[in-house]
Amino acid sequence: MIEVKTRDEIELMRESALIVSRTLGEMAKAIKPGVTTLQLDKMAEEYIRDHGAEPGFLGLYGFPNTLCVSPNSQVVHGIPNANPLLEGDIVSIDCGALKNGFYGDHAYTFAVGEIAPETQKLLQVTKESLYIGISEFKANNRVGDVGYAIQQYCENHGYGVVRELVGHGLGKKMHEDPEMPNYGKRGKGKKFVEGMVVAIEPMINMGTHRIKQHLDGWTITTLDNKPSAHFEHNVALLDGKPELLSTFAFIYEALGIKSDEETIFRKEALIL
Ligand code: MG
Ligand code: MG
């Protein structure tokens, strides 16, 4: 059952999402060759707690850390460890926070130093597909419209769209109805209604869409060991249109990137 949210609840969810957004901004500052993913995890946990929230993933379904950190061929659910990131790596960081009883949950794939042009392209196309998906999250559309748009865009670039892992409704639970696959058919699936909040999160592989799970029970990698990217936003359906609750603005501020990609999905200018 879809749990629609009131305006007041959506404002609380915005607060949770912005804590995650700021945490990812801190990650952007810290990510460089030599830093370990466990160091990033500790920084993120401290930052979230210092801002009056709880890490959303720690202990969820038994997950052992604050961040899911997934470098290179890891798709999602990587466990932080003592291995340093290397120049030319990419690293997907997925982060959750719980405040006022509501979850924020979003993700960004970072470049570590200089990366190969074909890897940069994967990141760019995956992020573009996220916004293409978000623009389909509107009144009278259905779950399949978002999935179809993401899948078409990524497959037209020759990339693989992961099937086994999907976006989701978000609220008092990390994973609520409906499931939001990154593939699908136009006009199929549950209809979007005012007050819904979802996490839209394309997981896109440079090669095959097929994946494998590691013996640790968590880490997912691509079957062909080619790189994978993951971008995730939290979006509310308000006045029939998608409105972003999360932002990459703190990441861009840290990295000195100018971007207006979020502008059309915001009602008002974001105050940093
Ligand atoms: Mg996530
Ligand atoms: Mg999610």
GROMACS .gro file of C-alpha atoms and ligand atoms in nm, residues 57 94-96 105-107 168 174 199 201 230 232, ligand 1:
model
   14
   57PHE     CA    1   2.152   0.204   0.712
   94ASP     CA    2   2.476   0.554  -0.077
   95CYS     CA    3   2.374   0.711   0.254
   96GLY     CA    4   2.065   0.710   0.473
  105ASP     CA    5   1.823   0.797   0.129
  106HIS     CA    6   2.031   0.903  -0.165
  107ALA     CA    7   2.346   0.831  -0.354
  168HIS     CA    8   1.126   0.249  -0.379
  174MET     CA    9   1.339   0.298   0.427
  199ALA     CA   10   1.366   0.723  -0.410
  201GLU     CA   11   1.790   0.542  -0.825
  230HIS     CA   12   2.446   0.479  -0.908
  232GLU     CA   13   1.970   0.852  -0.627
  273MG      MG   14   2.011   0.462  -0.128
   0.00000   0.00000   0.00000
